[in-house]
Amino acid sequence: MLRNARFAIALAAAIGAAGSAPAFAAPEHFVLDPAHTYPSFSITHLGFSVMRGEFTATSGTLVYDEQTHTGSVSARIDAASIFTGFTKRDEHLRSKTFFDVARFPALRFRSATFHLVPGKSVPVQGKLTMLGVTKPVTLHVEPTRCGMRMDKHYVCGAIITGSIKRSDWGLNAYVPFVGDDVTMQIEAEAIRQ
């Protein structure tokens, strides 16, 4: 009888402890919001000025755990959506000389698992594919916040920055007259599914 009573007490204590342990949320799935995700870039032009542009069509997914601040992201940028505000230049950038969008319609980025620090910019490792060439890159990600938007979508936002040498991906046209170093900035929002 005493043995059964001890077992019952131990079992009750174990169940109670399990019930009071903090629950860990599973990572959640998000999709990049194309209306609120802006990949932009800048590059020097003949040393006289800085030319800026953006891509207007982006898609992708984010897996993110808000409690541990860990996750991974996969993004696709439509190369033909490049926009610099000057039609002839945009057509030239889409041509074989630069992005060759007929053969290589997308730029892709896939991150390794990352750990974010709220309010701080942290390095995130990943691989960028452009013109059929895949190379490692380091981007710096600063999470802004997660919360409910006015449209009742739960979103997480971030500002992403980085730089690459375009020639590393075979985008060599007019180097060094048009800069080899490309500075990138992406403001992004991702909607929880």
PDB file of C-alpha atoms in Angstrom:
ATOM      1  CA  MET A   1       0.000   0.000   0.000  1.00  0.00           C
ATOM      2  CA  LEU A   2       2.818   2.403   0.918  1.00  0.00           C
ATOM      3  CA  ARG A   3       4.597   1.573  -2.355  1.00  0.00           C
ATOM      4  CA  ASN A   4       1.432   2.432  -4.365  1.00  0.00           C
ATOM      5  CA  ALA A   5       0.993   5.684  -2.437  1.00  0.00           C
ATOM      6  CA  ARG A   6       4.604   6.735  -3.180  1.00  0.00           C
ATOM      7  CA  PHE A   7       4.142   5.879  -6.859  1.00  0.00           C
ATOM      8  CA  ALA A   8       0.893   7.890  -7.009  1.00  0.00           C
ATOM      9  CA  ILE A   9       2.555  10.911  -5.350  1.00  0.00           C
ATOM     10  CA  ALA A  10       5.574  10.707  -7.690  1.00  0.00           C
ATOM     11  CA  LEU A  11       3.309  10.401 -10.736  1.00  0.00           C
ATOM     12  CA  ALA A  12       1.164  13.358  -9.612  1.00  0.00           C
ATOM     13  CA  ALA A  13       4.300  15.461  -9.019  1.00  0.00           C
ATOM     14  CA  ALA A  14       5.682  14.586 -12.462  1.00  0.00           C
ATOM     15  CA  ILE A  15       2.401  15.452 -14.182  1.00  0.00           C
ATOM     16  CA  GLY A  16       2.150  18.702 -12.215  1.00  0.00           C
ATOM     17  CA  ALA A  17       5.708  19.674 -13.107  1.00  0.00           C
ATOM     18  CA  ALA A  18       5.106  18.917 -16.768  1.00  0.00           C
ATOM     19  CA  GLY A  19       1.937  20.971 -16.707  1.00  0.00           C
ATOM     20  CA  SER A  20       3.668  23.971 -15.153  1.00  0.00           C
ATOM     21  CA  ALA A  21       6.743  23.873 -17.426  1.00  0.00           C
ATOM     22  CA  PRO A  22       6.860  26.714 -19.951  1.00  0.00           C
ATOM     23  CA  ALA A  23       5.494  25.783 -23.349  1.00  0.00           C
ATOM     24  CA  PHE A  24       7.832  26.393 -26.256  1.00  0.00           C
ATOM     25  CA  ALA A  25       6.216  27.613 -29.430  1.00  0.00           C
ATOM     26  CA  ALA A  26       7.075  25.816 -32.613  1.00  0.00           C
ATOM     27  CA  PRO A  27       8.656  27.815 -35.414  1.00  0.00           C
ATOM     28  CA  GLU A  28       5.998  29.519 -37.509  1.00  0.00           C
ATOM     29  CA  HIS A  29       5.766  29.930 -41.265  1.00  0.00           C
ATOM     30  CA  PHE A  30       5.639  33.354 -42.907  1.00  0.00           C
ATOM     31  CA  VAL A  31       5.593  34.572 -46.514  1.00  0.00           C
ATOM     32  CA  LEU A  32       7.322  37.740 -47.670  1.00  0.00           C
ATOM     33  CA  ASP A  33       4.805  40.494 -48.323  1.00  0.00           C
ATOM     34  CA  PRO A  34       5.601  41.723 -51.858  1.00  0.00           C
ATOM     35  CA  ALA A  35       3.805  45.020 -51.197  1.00  0.00           C
ATOM     36  CA  HIS A  36       6.083  45.765 -48.228  1.00  0.00           C
ATOM     37  CA  THR A  37       9.403  44.184 -49.228  1.00  0.00           C
ATOM     38  CA  TYR A  38      11.814  46.471 -51.059  1.00  0.00           C
ATOM     39  CA  PRO A  39      15.173  45.146 -52.286  1.00  0.00           C
ATOM     40  CA  SER A  40      17.255  48.145 -53.342  1.00  0.00           C
ATOM     41  CA  PHE A  41      20.866  48.644 -54.378  1.00  0.00           C
ATOM     42  CA  SER A  42      23.401  51.346 -55.101  1.00  0.00           C
ATOM     43  CA  ILE A  43      26.549  51.381 -57.207  1.00  0.00           C
ATOM     44  CA  THR A  44      29.050  54.065 -58.242  1.00  0.00           C
ATOM     45  CA  HIS A  45      28.847  55.534 -61.739  1.00  0.00           C
ATOM     46  CA  LEU A  46      32.208  56.600 -63.202  1.00  0.00           C
ATOM     47  CA  GLY A  47      33.181  57.985 -59.798  1.00  0.00           C
ATOM     48  CA  PHE A  48      30.855  60.954 -60.361  1.00  0.00           C
ATOM     49  CA  SER A  49      27.711  59.763 -58.641  1.00  0.00           C
ATOM     50  CA  VAL A  50      25.876  56.859 -57.082  1.00  0.00           C
ATOM     51  CA  MET A  51      23.214  55.112 -59.151  1.00  0.00           C
ATOM     52  CA  ARG A  52      20.334  53.610 -57.193  1.00  0.00           C
ATOM     53  CA  GLY A  53      17.771  51.035 -58.170  1.00  0.00           C
ATOM     54  CA  GLU A  54      15.378  48.455 -56.861  1.00  0.00           C
ATOM     55  CA  PHE A  55      13.615  45.242 -57.735  1.00  0.00           C
ATOM     56  CA  THR A  56       9.834  45.476 -57.619  1.00  0.00           C
ATOM     57  CA  ALA A  57       8.875  41.765 -57.510  1.00  0.00           C
ATOM     58  CA  THR A  58      10.009  39.633 -54.576  1.00  0.00           C
ATOM     59  CA  SER A  59       8.659  36.444 -53.038  1.00  0.00           C
ATOM     60  CA  GLY A  60       9.852  34.073 -50.371  1.00  0.00           C
ATOM     61  CA  THR A  61       9.284  32.247 -47.128  1.00  0.00           C
ATOM     62  CA  LEU A  62      10.467  32.660 -43.570  1.00  0.00           C
ATOM     63  CA  VAL A  63      10.436  30.064 -40.810  1.00  0.00           C
ATOM     64  CA  TYR A  64      10.806  31.881 -37.489  1.00  0.00           C
ATOM     65  CA  ASP A  65      10.552  31.097 -33.786  1.00  0.00           C
ATOM     66  CA  GLU A  66       9.779  34.312 -31.902  1.00  0.00           C
ATOM     67  CA  GLN A  67      10.771  32.858 -28.528  1.00  0.00           C
ATOM     68  CA  THR A  68      14.261  31.743 -29.552  1.00  0.00           C
ATOM     69  CA  HIS A  69      14.655  34.361 -32.331  1.00  0.00           C
ATOM     70  CA  THR A  70      15.905  31.649 -34.684  1.00  0.00           C
ATOM     71  CA  GLY A  71      14.863  30.818 -38.202  1.00  0.00           C
ATOM     72  CA  SER A  72      15.747  30.655 -41.866  1.00  0.00           C
ATOM     73  CA  VAL A  73      14.648  32.449 -45.006  1.00  0.00           C
ATOM     74  CA  SER A  74      14.436  31.697 -48.708  1.00  0.00           C
ATOM     75  CA  ALA A  75      13.809  34.552 -51.161  1.00  0.00           C
ATOM     76  CA  ARG A  76      13.359  34.965 -54.914  1.00  0.00           C
ATOM     77  CA  ILE A  77      13.756  38.266 -56.770  1.00  0.00           C
ATOM     78  CA  ASP A  78      12.401  38.613 -60.296  1.00  0.00           C
ATOM     79  CA  ALA A  79      15.408  39.936 -62.243  1.00  0.00           C
ATOM     80  CA  ALA A  80      13.187  41.546 -64.899  1.00  0.00           C
ATOM     81  CA  SER A  81      11.599  43.729 -62.211  1.00  0.00           C
ATOM     82  CA  ILE A  82      14.743  45.882 -61.961  1.00  0.00           C
ATOM     83  CA  PHE A  83      13.870  49.584 -61.886  1.00  0.00           C
ATOM     84  CA  THR A  84      16.237  52.563 -61.845  1.00  0.00           C
ATOM     85  CA  GLY A  85      13.849  55.251 -63.044  1.00  0.00           C
ATOM     86  CA  PHE A  86      15.314  55.375 -66.566  1.00  0.00           C
ATOM     87  CA  THR A  87      13.682  53.036 -69.114  1.00  0.00           C
ATOM     88  CA  LYS A  88      16.674  52.646 -71.470  1.00  0.00           C
ATOM     89  CA  ARG A  89      19.018  51.807 -68.601  1.00  0.00           C
ATOM     90  CA  ASP A  90      16.507  49.286 -67.205  1.00  0.00           C
ATOM     91  CA  GLU A  91      16.264  47.594 -70.622  1.00  0.00           C
ATOM     92  CA  HIS A  92      20.078  47.478 -70.818  1.00  0.00           C
ATOM     93  CA  LEU A  93      20.286  45.966 -67.316  1.00  0.00           C
ATOM     94  CA  ARG A  94      17.834  43.223 -68.388  1.00  0.00           C
ATOM     95  CA  SER A  95      19.922  42.412 -71.495  1.00  0.00           C
ATOM     96  CA  LYS A  96      22.674  39.800 -71.962  1.00  0.00           C
ATOM     97  CA  THR A  97      25.238  42.449 -71.001  1.00  0.00           C
ATOM     98  CA  PHE A  98      24.038  42.460 -67.388  1.00  0.00           C
ATOM     99  CA  PHE A  99      21.307  40.279 -65.829  1.00  0.00           C
ATOM    100  CA  ASP A 100      20.398  38.310 -68.992  1.00  0.00           C
ATOM    101  CA  VAL A 101      16.856  37.856 -67.673  1.00  0.00           C
ATOM    102  CA  ALA A 102      15.830  35.634 -70.598  1.00  0.00           C
ATOM    103  CA  ARG A 103      18.299  32.968 -69.379  1.00  0.00           C
ATOM    104  CA  PHE A 104      18.392  33.818 -65.670  1.00  0.00           C
ATOM    105  CA  PRO A 105      14.968  35.089 -64.617  1.00  0.00           C
ATOM    106  CA  ALA A 106      15.609  35.129 -60.865  1.00  0.00           C
ATOM    107  CA  LEU A 107      18.082  35.979 -58.144  1.00  0.00           C
ATOM    108  CA  ARG A 108      17.764  33.643 -55.156  1.00  0.00           C
ATOM    109  CA  PHE A 109      18.926  33.805 -51.567  1.00  0.00           C
ATOM    110  CA  ARG A 110      18.750  30.989 -49.029  1.00  0.00           C
ATOM    111  CA  SER A 111      20.005  31.562 -45.508  1.00  0.00           C
ATOM    112  CA  ALA A 112      21.534  29.177 -43.064  1.00  0.00           C
ATOM    113  CA  THR A 113      19.762  28.981 -39.705  1.00  0.00           C
ATOM    114  CA  PHE A 114      20.139  32.349 -38.009  1.00  0.00           C
ATOM    115  CA  HIS A 115      19.790  33.750 -34.498  1.00  0.00           C
ATOM    116  CA  LEU A 116      18.512  37.330 -34.350  1.00  0.00           C
ATOM    117  CA  VAL A 117      18.957  39.804 -31.514  1.00  0.00           C
ATOM    118  CA  PRO A 118      16.020  42.226 -31.185  1.00  0.00           C
ATOM    119  CA  GLY A 119      17.125  45.797 -31.872  1.00  0.00           C
ATOM    120  CA  LYS A 120      20.589  44.815 -33.130  1.00  0.00           C
ATOM    121  CA  SER A 121      22.051  44.107 -36.554  1.00  0.00           C
ATOM    122  CA  VAL A 122      23.506  40.592 -36.691  1.00  0.00           C
ATOM    123  CA  PRO A 123      25.311  38.724 -39.498  1.00  0.00           C
ATOM    124  CA  VAL A 124      23.306  36.080 -41.328  1.00  0.00           C
ATOM    125  CA  GLN A 125      25.116  33.610 -43.587  1.00  0.00           C
ATOM    126  CA  GLY A 126      23.538  32.381 -46.784  1.00  0.00           C
ATOM    127  CA  LYS A 127      23.974  31.642 -50.462  1.00  0.00           C
ATOM    128  CA  LEU A 128      23.115  34.019 -53.290  1.00  0.00           C
ATOM    129  CA  THR A 129      22.454  32.668 -56.779  1.00  0.00           C
ATOM    130  CA  MET A 130      22.741  35.132 -59.658  1.00  0.00           C
ATOM    131  CA  LEU A 131      23.433  34.434 -63.345  1.00  0.00           C
ATOM    132  CA  GLY A 132      23.506  30.726 -62.485  1.00  0.00           C
ATOM    133  CA  VAL A 133      26.386  31.198 -60.028  1.00  0.00           C
ATOM    134  CA  THR A 134      25.909  30.413 -56.323  1.00  0.00           C
ATOM    135  CA  LYS A 135      28.261  31.940 -53.766  1.00  0.00           C
ATOM    136  CA  PRO A 136      28.211  32.495 -50.005  1.00  0.00           C
ATOM    137  CA  VAL A 137      27.257  35.943 -48.728  1.00  0.00           C
ATOM    138  CA  THR A 138      26.872  37.561 -45.345  1.00  0.00           C
ATOM    139  CA  LEU A 139      23.944  39.908 -44.861  1.00  0.00           C
ATOM    140  CA  HIS A 140      23.275  41.958 -41.744  1.00  0.00           C
ATOM    141  CA  VAL A 141      19.751  41.659 -40.384  1.00  0.00           C
ATOM    142  CA  GLU A 142      18.156  43.990 -37.866  1.00  0.00           C
ATOM    143  CA  PRO A 143      14.709  42.821 -36.781  1.00  0.00           C
ATOM    144  CA  THR A 144      12.271  45.702 -36.357  1.00  0.00           C
ATOM    145  CA  ARG A 145       9.265  44.106 -34.654  1.00  0.00           C
ATOM    146  CA  CYS A 146       6.537  41.497 -34.869  1.00  0.00           C
ATOM    147  CA  GLY A 147       2.900  42.384 -34.350  1.00  0.00           C
ATOM    148  CA  MET A 148      -0.561  42.845 -35.778  1.00  0.00           C
ATOM    149  CA  ARG A 149      -0.910  45.303 -38.660  1.00  0.00           C
ATOM    150  CA  MET A 150      -4.038  47.390 -39.236  1.00  0.00           C
ATOM    151  CA  ASP A 151      -5.112  44.909 -41.932  1.00  0.00           C
ATOM    152  CA  LYS A 152      -5.250  42.161 -39.241  1.00  0.00           C
ATOM    153  CA  HIS A 153      -2.184  40.340 -40.571  1.00  0.00           C
ATOM    154  CA  TYR A 154       0.441  39.290 -38.044  1.00  0.00           C
ATOM    155  CA  VAL A 155       3.823  40.307 -39.484  1.00  0.00           C
ATOM    156  CA  CYS A 156       7.502  40.420 -38.606  1.00  0.00           C
ATOM    157  CA  GLY A 157       9.744  43.064 -40.129  1.00  0.00           C
ATOM    158  CA  ALA A 158      13.463  43.541 -40.646  1.00  0.00           C
ATOM    159  CA  ILE A 159      16.033  45.747 -42.324  1.00  0.00           C
ATOM    160  CA  ILE A 160      18.682  43.781 -44.217  1.00  0.00           C
ATOM    161  CA  THR A 161      21.943  45.262 -45.507  1.00  0.00           C
ATOM    162  CA  GLY A 162      25.019  43.917 -47.224  1.00  0.00           C
ATOM    163  CA  SER A 163      27.461  44.339 -50.056  1.00  0.00           C
ATOM    164  CA  ILE A 164      28.867  42.129 -52.779  1.00  0.00           C
ATOM    165  CA  LYS A 165      31.342  42.340 -55.636  1.00  0.00           C
ATOM    166  CA  ARG A 166      29.160  41.787 -58.698  1.00  0.00           C
ATOM    167  CA  SER A 167      32.100  40.393 -60.679  1.00  0.00           C
ATOM    168  CA  ASP A 168      32.143  37.389 -58.301  1.00  0.00           C
ATOM    169  CA  TRP A 169      28.902  36.308 -60.008  1.00  0.00           C
ATOM    170  CA  GLY A 170      30.123  37.076 -63.540  1.00  0.00           C
ATOM    171  CA  LEU A 171      28.383  40.460 -63.735  1.00  0.00           C
ATOM    172  CA  ASN A 172      31.500  42.122 -65.141  1.00  0.00           C
ATOM    173  CA  ALA A 173      30.206  44.698 -67.629  1.00  0.00           C
ATOM    174  CA  TYR A 174      31.991  48.059 -67.441  1.00  0.00           C
ATOM    175  CA  VAL A 175      34.013  47.300 -64.289  1.00  0.00           C
ATOM    176  CA  PRO A 176      35.806  49.440 -63.028  1.00  0.00           C
ATOM    177  CA  PHE A 177      34.037  52.410 -64.661  1.00  0.00           C
ATOM    178  CA  VAL A 178      30.749  51.282 -63.187  1.00  0.00           C
ATOM    179  CA  GLY A 179      31.493  50.077 -59.666  1.00  0.00           C
ATOM    180  CA  ASP A 180      32.105  46.456 -58.801  1.00  0.00           C
ATOM    181  CA  ASP A 181      30.912  46.932 -55.210  1.00  0.00           C
ATOM    182  CA  VAL A 182      27.134  46.791 -54.879  1.00  0.00           C
ATOM    183  CA  THR A 183      25.527  47.951 -51.656  1.00  0.00           C
ATOM    184  CA  MET A 184      22.170  46.346 -50.873  1.00  0.00           C
ATOM    185  CA  GLN A 185      19.385  47.311 -48.517  1.00  0.00           C
ATOM    186  CA  ILE A 186      16.122  45.426 -48.119  1.00  0.00           C
ATOM    187  CA  GLU A 187      13.196  46.540 -46.004  1.00  0.00           C
ATOM    188  CA  ALA A 188      11.045  43.461 -45.506  1.00  0.00           C
ATOM    189  CA  GLU A 189       7.789  42.380 -43.923  1.00  0.00           C
ATOM    190  CA  ALA A 190       6.692  38.760 -43.692  1.00  0.00           C
ATOM    191  CA  ILE A 191       3.100  37.658 -43.021  1.00  0.00           C
ATOM    192  CA  ARG A 192       2.421  34.743 -40.689  1.00  0.00           C
ATOM    193  CA  GLN A 193       0.470  31.937 -42.355  1.00  0.00           C
TER     194      GLN A 193
END
